[in-house]
Every structure is written in structure tokens, then in C-alpha cells.
Amino acid sequence: MTRSVQRQARAVRLGPRSVAALLLVGAVGVAAVGWPFLAPPTSQVAAHAQDAPWLFAGLLVLLVAVAAATISESGLGPKAVSMLGVLAATGAALRPIGAGTAGIEPMFFLMVLSGRVLGPGFGFVLGSVTMFASALLTGGVGPWMPFQMLAMGWFTMGAGLLPGADRLRGRTELALLAGYGFLAAFAYGTVMNMAGWPFLGTLSSNIAFDPDATVPANLARFLAYCLATSLGWDLGRALVTVVLTVTLGAPVLRALRRATRRAAFEAPVTFDARGE
């Protein structure tokens, strides 16, 4: 006996404009966090480090533009907007649970599962909006916030790009999501480290960015910085994401898929032709 798996619905279907906007933001984001390894030592990029807040503001504007492009092109309806609000509020409420405790960040597991069920387009918007809402909730608004929004958007979108969304179920899917969550938790921490590392100045000379050093030398400094400052936190985040995905993933996935089916995001709008 064969079992058919219904094609998974998507709250947001990415079109050409949305894809182009995501690629633009991705390119700017990579340049913004990776410029210490992209710019040659003889460049004048480091001389403009104090202009970073303007770059952050520009990234935030681009993120809003991506969300607007996705919504306008995909026709994000009121049901999808409602689900976006509920999930973003839930994720924002989960974030303060681990405040002050290294690695206890349960919002990451919810972002993995939501991105998996609702797709990369919805996932990117959800991740960005959730991080923005959590920053307001925890008082974490600062020049780092746009990078957090971008990194969380990538984190959640990546879960929506994983293979087998229409056929993988059960333990195999949970293992895939747990493995992704483990690796992506480190990737998120690395992106955030790269966002702040170049602006250490001379506070920590052995691990700070040196504009006169070669790329391999700065890469070694960056790895030392990650090991010294965030490895424990990133490992805790990754392990918590894995444990919650394995233990709570199955019921949460069922609930999200049930809600998606009932919402019928992709059902065409029909009108009753009968008049009075």
C-alpha cells in the first residue's frame, strides 16, 4: 500500500521581484558583515568604520523593502498576515525566557519549524519581524538590530529551503530539522560576530580586526574571537534547538500543517454569481 503526501501549502510564493529583492539584501548583507575579508588591506574601508550606523539603517530599509515586495507580489492575504502576527508574537515572547542564560533561546526552534512548514518567503519575513518584535520587547534596539533581523531572516528562510517538504515526515524529517538547526545556530552566531568584531578597535589587540593585516591573519583573529567570546553561547543555542526540535517538533509540525491546511492560503478566491 502506498501513501500519498499532499503537497505542502505555502503562505507566500516567491515571485521574480521578491527573489530579486532577497538576492539584493543578501548581497548587501554579505558585504556588510564580510567586508574585513573582502576589502584589501590597502583600501580605505576601515577609515569609515564610524559610518556603520548608516549602513545598519540602510540594511533595515532594505529588509522592509523585501517584506513589502514579497507581500505585494504574492498577495499575502489576511489569513497569512494573522499567522505571521501570531508566530512572530510567540517567537518574540519565547526569546526573553533565556535572557542572561547562555544558549537558552527557544525561539530558534520555532523559527526552524515555521520556516519548514510555511516556506522560505514567509520564513524570511517571519524571522525578520520576530527579531524586530523581540528587540522591542527586550529593549535590545541598537545598531546591531538590523543584522539580527537579517540573520534571523536567513535562518528561518533556510529551513524553508530544505529538501523533502512534501514527502519527508516522522523521524527522518525531525533529524533533518535538528541537524539544520544545530548548524544554522552556529551560522547565526558567526554572522553576528562578524557584524561587531571589526569595531572592537584596540580593546583586545590579539583578537581584534587589524586593517593592516592580511586576510589569513584577520581570519585567525576572527576565529580566536569566536572561540573566546561566543562558542559557549552558540553551542548552547544549537543544543537547545536540537533538543526542542526532537522532543516537541512532531506536535508543533502537525499543528502548523493543520493550521496551514485550514487557512487554505493557496485556495483561489471565488465570488457567488447569484444576485438579488
mmCIF file of C-alpha atoms in Angstrom:
data_model
loop_
_atom_site.group_PDB
_atom_site.id
_atom_site.type_symbol
_atom_site.label_atom_id
_atom_site.label_comp_id
_atom_site.label_asym_id
_atom_site.label_seq_id
_atom_site.Cartn_x
_atom_site.Cartn_y
_atom_site.Cartn_z
ATOM 1 C CA MET A 1 0.000 0.000 0.000
ATOM 2 C CA THR A 2 1.341 3.362 -0.990
ATOM 3 C CA ARG A 3 0.798 6.515 0.962
ATOM 4 C CA SER A 4 0.421 9.844 -0.804
ATOM 5 C CA VAL A 5 1.586 13.034 0.827
ATOM 6 C CA GLN A 6 -0.356 16.144 -0.011
ATOM 7 C CA ARG A 7 1.679 18.963 -1.498
ATOM 8 C CA GLN A 8 2.588 21.363 1.276
ATOM 9 C CA ALA A 9 0.915 24.751 1.014
ATOM 10 C CA ARG A 10 2.909 27.956 1.084
ATOM 11 C CA ALA A 11 1.679 31.169 2.670
ATOM 12 C CA VAL A 12 3.980 33.186 0.398
ATOM 13 C CA ARG A 13 5.046 32.124 -3.083
ATOM 14 C CA LEU A 14 8.210 33.924 -4.114
ATOM 15 C CA GLY A 15 7.990 35.640 -7.485
ATOM 16 C CA PRO A 16 10.696 37.290 -9.609
ATOM 17 C CA ARG A 17 10.598 40.640 -7.797
ATOM 18 C CA SER A 18 10.713 39.019 -4.383
ATOM 19 C CA VAL A 19 13.621 36.790 -5.380
ATOM 20 C CA ALA A 20 15.491 39.791 -6.797
ATOM 21 C CA ALA A 21 14.890 41.756 -3.583
ATOM 22 C CA LEU A 22 16.106 38.840 -1.452
ATOM 23 C CA LEU A 23 19.238 38.499 -3.578
ATOM 24 C CA LEU A 24 19.887 42.241 -3.259
ATOM 25 C CA VAL A 25 19.551 42.178 0.516
ATOM 26 C CA GLY A 26 21.655 39.030 0.675
ATOM 27 C CA ALA A 27 24.434 40.636 -1.352
ATOM 28 C CA VAL A 28 24.402 43.798 0.754
ATOM 29 C CA GLY A 29 24.284 41.742 3.940
ATOM 30 C CA VAL A 30 27.248 39.600 2.904
ATOM 31 C CA ALA A 31 29.218 42.721 2.012
ATOM 32 C CA ALA A 32 28.245 44.387 5.296
ATOM 33 C CA VAL A 33 29.383 41.521 7.518
ATOM 34 C CA GLY A 34 32.209 40.208 5.349
ATOM 35 C CA TRP A 35 33.976 43.388 4.309
ATOM 36 C CA PRO A 36 37.011 42.724 6.559
ATOM 37 C CA PHE A 37 37.740 39.668 4.394
ATOM 38 C CA LEU A 38 36.635 41.205 1.094
ATOM 39 C CA ALA A 39 38.416 44.567 1.222
ATOM 40 C CA PRO A 40 42.195 44.555 0.603
ATOM 41 C CA PRO A 41 44.452 45.878 3.396
ATOM 42 C CA THR A 42 45.298 48.953 1.297
ATOM 43 C CA SER A 43 41.671 50.064 0.987
ATOM 44 C CA GLN A 44 40.118 52.927 2.909
ATOM 45 C CA VAL A 45 37.111 50.921 4.139
ATOM 46 C CA ALA A 46 38.362 50.758 7.727
ATOM 47 C CA ALA A 47 38.638 54.536 7.809
ATOM 48 C CA HIS A 48 34.853 54.749 7.595
ATOM 49 C CA ALA A 49 34.039 52.395 10.465
ATOM 50 C CA GLN A 50 32.174 55.168 12.248
ATOM 51 C CA ASP A 51 29.707 55.250 9.368
ATOM 52 C CA ALA A 52 28.460 51.780 10.383
ATOM 53 C CA PRO A 53 25.160 53.018 11.892
ATOM 54 C CA TRP A 54 24.219 54.426 8.482
ATOM 55 C CA LEU A 55 24.917 51.058 6.902
ATOM 56 C CA PHE A 56 22.746 49.378 9.522
ATOM 57 C CA ALA A 57 19.932 51.817 8.802
ATOM 58 C CA GLY A 58 20.259 51.088 5.098
ATOM 59 C CA LEU A 59 20.009 47.366 5.752
ATOM 60 C CA LEU A 60 16.865 47.911 7.780
ATOM 61 C CA VAL A 61 15.303 49.867 4.915
ATOM 62 C CA LEU A 62 16.182 47.062 2.507
ATOM 63 C CA LEU A 63 14.648 44.489 4.841
ATOM 64 C CA VAL A 64 11.403 46.443 4.910
ATOM 65 C CA ALA A 65 11.552 46.681 1.120
ATOM 66 C CA VAL A 66 11.935 42.911 0.860
ATOM 67 C CA ALA A 67 8.912 42.350 3.061
ATOM 68 C CA ALA A 68 6.892 44.872 1.045
ATOM 69 C CA ALA A 69 7.934 43.287 -2.249
ATOM 70 C CA THR A 70 7.066 39.814 -1.010
ATOM 71 C CA ILE A 71 3.673 40.889 0.292
ATOM 72 C CA SER A 72 2.741 42.960 -2.762
ATOM 73 C CA GLU A 73 3.752 40.324 -5.303
ATOM 74 C CA SER A 74 2.452 37.248 -3.547
ATOM 75 C CA GLY A 75 -0.840 38.767 -2.489
ATOM 76 C CA LEU A 76 -0.349 37.940 1.177
ATOM 77 C CA GLY A 77 -3.878 37.679 2.451
ATOM 78 C CA PRO A 78 -5.373 38.432 5.854
ATOM 79 C CA LYS A 79 -5.100 34.799 6.985
ATOM 80 C CA ALA A 80 -1.371 34.715 6.262
ATOM 81 C CA VAL A 81 -0.910 38.095 7.948
ATOM 82 C CA SER A 82 -2.733 36.764 11.010
ATOM 83 C CA MET A 83 -0.500 33.679 11.153
ATOM 84 C CA LEU A 84 2.546 35.890 10.723
ATOM 85 C CA GLY A 85 1.430 38.003 13.669
ATOM 86 C CA VAL A 86 0.740 35.000 15.903
ATOM 87 C CA LEU A 87 4.037 33.266 15.162
ATOM 88 C CA ALA A 88 6.059 36.478 15.440
ATOM 89 C CA ALA A 89 4.435 37.303 18.782
ATOM 90 C CA THR A 90 5.071 33.762 20.038
ATOM 91 C CA GLY A 91 8.706 33.855 18.947
ATOM 92 C CA ALA A 92 9.222 37.280 20.494
ATOM 93 C CA ALA A 93 7.692 36.048 23.759
ATOM 94 C CA LEU A 94 9.977 32.984 23.805
ATOM 95 C CA ARG A 95 13.175 34.986 23.443
ATOM 96 C CA PRO A 96 13.235 36.579 26.942
ATOM 97 C CA ILE A 97 12.930 33.124 28.554
ATOM 98 C CA GLY A 98 16.653 32.600 28.171
ATOM 99 C CA ALA A 99 17.732 36.168 28.849
ATOM 100 C CA GLY A 100 21.001 36.094 30.747
ATOM 101 C CA THR A 101 21.407 32.320 30.408
ATOM 102 C CA ALA A 102 23.857 31.196 27.727
ATOM 103 C CA GLY A 103 22.238 29.399 24.863
ATOM 104 C CA ILE A 104 18.666 29.056 26.144
ATOM 105 C CA GLU A 105 16.914 30.616 23.164
ATOM 106 C CA PRO A 106 13.799 28.555 22.350
ATOM 107 C CA MET A 107 12.644 30.960 19.639
ATOM 108 C CA PHE A 108 15.145 29.385 17.225
ATOM 109 C CA PHE A 109 13.422 26.010 17.223
ATOM 110 C CA LEU A 110 10.064 27.673 16.472
ATOM 111 C CA MET A 111 11.639 29.557 13.557
ATOM 112 C CA VAL A 112 13.036 26.304 12.133
ATOM 113 C CA LEU A 113 9.668 24.548 12.240
ATOM 114 C CA SER A 114 7.728 27.569 10.950
ATOM 115 C CA GLY A 115 10.101 28.063 8.033
ATOM 116 C CA ARG A 116 9.859 24.367 7.198
ATOM 117 C CA VAL A 117 6.073 24.364 7.034
ATOM 118 C CA LEU A 118 5.370 27.813 5.595
ATOM 119 C CA GLY A 119 8.213 28.122 3.127
ATOM 120 C CA PRO A 120 11.237 30.361 2.527
ATOM 121 C CA GLY A 121 9.323 33.523 1.587
ATOM 122 C CA PHE A 122 7.146 33.506 4.664
ATOM 123 C CA GLY A 123 10.146 32.321 6.677
ATOM 124 C CA PHE A 124 12.308 35.308 5.782
ATOM 125 C CA VAL A 125 9.570 37.785 6.647
ATOM 126 C CA LEU A 126 8.717 35.888 9.851
ATOM 127 C CA GLY A 127 12.327 35.739 11.032
ATOM 128 C CA SER A 128 12.894 39.447 10.437
ATOM 129 C CA VAL A 129 9.615 40.549 12.025
ATOM 130 C CA THR A 130 10.095 38.239 15.021
ATOM 131 C CA MET A 131 13.559 39.597 15.749
ATOM 132 C CA PHE A 132 12.299 43.166 15.401
ATOM 133 C CA ALA A 133 9.413 42.482 17.793
ATOM 134 C CA SER A 134 11.683 40.725 20.294
ATOM 135 C CA ALA A 135 14.126 43.653 20.211
ATOM 136 C CA LEU A 136 11.293 45.991 21.134
ATOM 137 C CA LEU A 137 10.128 43.600 23.849
ATOM 138 C CA THR A 138 13.547 43.131 25.438
ATOM 139 C CA GLY A 139 14.837 46.647 24.910
ATOM 140 C CA GLY A 140 17.501 45.366 22.543
ATOM 141 C CA VAL A 141 17.147 48.132 19.952
ATOM 142 C CA GLY A 142 20.509 49.292 18.684
ATOM 143 C CA PRO A 143 22.765 49.363 15.619
ATOM 144 C CA TRP A 144 23.018 45.556 15.810
ATOM 145 C CA MET A 145 19.274 45.029 15.344
ATOM 146 C CA PRO A 146 19.200 45.157 11.521
ATOM 147 C CA PHE A 147 21.899 42.489 11.428
ATOM 148 C CA GLN A 148 19.867 40.364 13.840
ATOM 149 C CA MET A 149 16.825 40.765 11.630
ATOM 150 C CA LEU A 150 18.796 39.815 8.533
ATOM 151 C CA ALA A 151 20.473 36.825 10.178
ATOM 152 C CA MET A 152 17.185 35.524 11.601
ATOM 153 C CA GLY A 153 15.526 36.015 8.220
ATOM 154 C CA TRP A 154 18.248 33.889 6.632
ATOM 155 C CA PHE A 155 17.967 31.338 9.454
ATOM 156 C CA THR A 156 14.214 30.865 9.014
ATOM 157 C CA MET A 157 14.312 31.034 5.206
ATOM 158 C CA GLY A 158 16.961 28.299 5.142
ATOM 159 C CA ALA A 159 14.589 25.911 6.922
ATOM 160 C CA GLY A 160 12.039 26.547 4.174
ATOM 161 C CA LEU A 161 14.612 25.659 1.512
ATOM 162 C CA LEU A 162 15.411 22.228 2.962
ATOM 163 C CA PRO A 163 14.515 19.321 0.646
ATOM 164 C CA GLY A 164 11.614 16.939 1.072
ATOM 165 C CA ALA A 165 8.965 19.347 2.317
ATOM 166 C CA ASP A 166 6.224 17.372 0.549
ATOM 167 C CA ARG A 167 7.400 13.849 1.308
ATOM 168 C CA LEU A 168 9.635 13.653 4.384
ATOM 169 C CA ARG A 169 7.808 13.012 7.631
ATOM 170 C CA GLY A 170 8.432 11.458 11.019
ATOM 171 C CA ARG A 171 11.856 10.841 12.492
ATOM 172 C CA THR A 172 13.675 11.473 9.217
ATOM 173 C CA GLU A 173 12.258 14.976 8.948
ATOM 174 C CA LEU A 174 12.956 15.716 12.611
ATOM 175 C CA ALA A 175 16.553 14.566 12.179
ATOM 176 C CA LEU A 176 16.922 16.836 9.143
ATOM 177 C CA LEU A 177 15.485 19.825 11.000
ATOM 178 C CA ALA A 178 17.535 19.143 14.123
ATOM 179 C CA GLY A 179 20.726 18.916 12.063
ATOM 180 C CA TYR A 180 19.886 22.123 10.252
ATOM 181 C CA GLY A 181 19.038 23.894 13.495
ATOM 182 C CA PHE A 182 22.349 22.819 15.037
ATOM 183 C CA LEU A 183 24.457 24.110 12.141
ATOM 184 C CA ALA A 184 22.361 27.221 11.499
ATOM 185 C CA ALA A 185 22.577 28.227 15.167
ATOM 186 C CA PHE A 186 26.356 28.440 14.782
ATOM 187 C CA ALA A 187 25.960 30.254 11.461
ATOM 188 C CA TYR A 188 23.700 32.832 13.115
ATOM 189 C CA GLY A 189 26.248 33.410 15.859
ATOM 190 C CA THR A 190 29.046 33.735 13.293
ATOM 191 C CA VAL A 191 27.130 36.372 11.331
ATOM 192 C CA MET A 192 26.506 38.375 14.481
ATOM 193 C CA ASN A 193 30.163 38.049 15.479
ATOM 194 C CA MET A 194 31.250 39.356 12.100
ATOM 195 C CA ALA A 195 28.885 42.303 12.467
ATOM 196 C CA GLY A 196 30.533 43.506 15.685
ATOM 197 C CA TRP A 197 34.083 42.177 15.519
ATOM 198 C CA PRO A 198 35.573 44.894 13.225
ATOM 199 C CA PHE A 199 34.598 47.628 15.679
ATOM 200 C CA LEU A 200 36.496 46.305 18.698
ATOM 201 C CA GLY A 201 39.339 48.695 17.975
ATOM 202 C CA THR A 202 42.352 48.087 20.150
ATOM 203 C CA LEU A 203 40.424 46.857 23.184
ATOM 204 C CA SER A 204 41.562 43.292 22.530
ATOM 205 C CA SER A 205 44.613 43.582 20.314
ATOM 206 C CA ASN A 206 45.203 39.858 19.895
ATOM 207 C CA ILE A 207 41.759 39.109 18.510
ATOM 208 C CA ALA A 208 40.562 42.470 17.161
ATOM 209 C CA PHE A 209 40.346 43.308 13.465
ATOM 210 C CA ASP A 210 43.588 44.736 12.114
ATOM 211 C CA PRO A 211 43.039 46.807 8.933
ATOM 212 C CA ASP A 212 46.734 46.468 8.049
ATOM 213 C CA ALA A 213 46.846 42.678 8.356
ATOM 214 C CA THR A 214 46.348 40.138 5.588
ATOM 215 C CA VAL A 215 43.117 38.202 5.137
ATOM 216 C CA PRO A 216 44.536 34.945 6.627
ATOM 217 C CA ALA A 217 45.825 36.863 9.656
ATOM 218 C CA ASN A 218 42.458 38.529 10.232
ATOM 219 C CA LEU A 219 40.688 35.211 9.737
ATOM 220 C CA ALA A 220 42.824 33.714 12.506
ATOM 221 C CA ARG A 221 41.989 36.688 14.724
ATOM 222 C CA PHE A 222 38.295 36.267 13.995
ATOM 223 C CA LEU A 223 38.346 32.554 14.835
ATOM 224 C CA ALA A 224 40.117 33.364 18.102
ATOM 225 C CA TYR A 225 37.476 35.993 18.813
ATOM 226 C CA CYS A 226 34.662 33.478 18.230
ATOM 227 C CA LEU A 227 36.306 30.872 20.444
ATOM 228 C CA ALA A 228 36.913 33.367 23.222
ATOM 229 C CA THR A 229 33.589 35.181 23.239
ATOM 230 C CA SER A 230 30.703 33.170 21.782
ATOM 231 C CA LEU A 231 31.479 29.472 21.374
ATOM 232 C CA GLY A 232 29.718 28.516 24.596
ATOM 233 C CA TRP A 233 26.668 30.595 23.796
ATOM 234 C CA ASP A 234 26.436 29.285 20.219
ATOM 235 C CA LEU A 235 26.834 25.690 21.376
ATOM 236 C CA GLY A 236 24.103 26.162 23.962
ATOM 237 C CA ARG A 237 21.794 27.684 21.356
ATOM 238 C CA ALA A 238 22.468 24.802 18.972
ATOM 239 C CA LEU A 239 21.874 22.111 21.609
ATOM 240 C CA VAL A 240 18.665 23.729 22.868
ATOM 241 C CA THR A 241 17.390 23.950 19.286
ATOM 242 C CA VAL A 242 18.153 20.259 18.719
ATOM 243 C CA VAL A 243 16.555 19.099 21.977
ATOM 244 C CA LEU A 244 13.374 21.115 21.452
ATOM 245 C CA THR A 245 13.117 20.037 17.805
ATOM 246 C CA VAL A 246 13.439 16.355 18.696
ATOM 247 C CA THR A 247 11.093 16.466 21.706
ATOM 248 C CA LEU A 248 8.452 18.973 20.593
ATOM 249 C CA GLY A 249 8.940 19.049 16.844
ATOM 250 C CA ALA A 250 6.361 16.417 15.869
ATOM 251 C CA PRO A 251 3.311 18.005 17.584
ATOM 252 C CA VAL A 252 4.345 21.531 16.577
ATOM 253 C CA LEU A 253 4.769 20.489 12.940
ATOM 254 C CA ARG A 254 1.352 18.813 12.980
ATOM 255 C CA ALA A 255 -0.247 21.911 14.467
ATOM 256 C CA LEU A 256 1.394 24.209 11.928
ATOM 257 C CA ARG A 257 0.423 21.996 8.995
ATOM 258 C CA ARG A 258 -3.132 21.664 10.279
ATOM 259 C CA ALA A 259 -3.420 25.427 10.604
ATOM 260 C CA THR A 260 -1.967 25.880 7.123
ATOM 261 C CA ARG A 261 -4.451 23.452 5.588
ATOM 262 C CA ARG A 262 -7.382 25.093 7.309
ATOM 263 C CA ALA A 263 -6.209 28.546 6.292
ATOM 264 C CA ALA A 264 -6.070 27.400 2.638
ATOM 265 C CA PHE A 265 -3.616 30.135 1.673
ATOM 266 C CA GLU A 266 -3.450 28.998 -1.940
ATOM 267 C CA ALA A 267 -7.180 28.494 -2.466
ATOM 268 C CA PRO A 268 -8.496 30.792 -5.216
ATOM 269 C CA VAL A 269 -10.944 33.475 -4.243
ATOM 270 C CA THR A 270 -14.395 32.852 -5.720
ATOM 271 C CA PHE A 271 -17.483 35.003 -5.780
ATOM 272 C CA ASP A 272 -21.079 33.983 -5.795
ATOM 273 C CA ALA A 273 -22.504 34.936 -9.170
ATOM 274 C CA ARG A 274 -26.083 34.867 -7.929
ATOM 275 C CA GLY A 275 -27.556 38.291 -7.424
ATOM 276 C CA GLU A 276 -30.743 39.556 -5.957
#
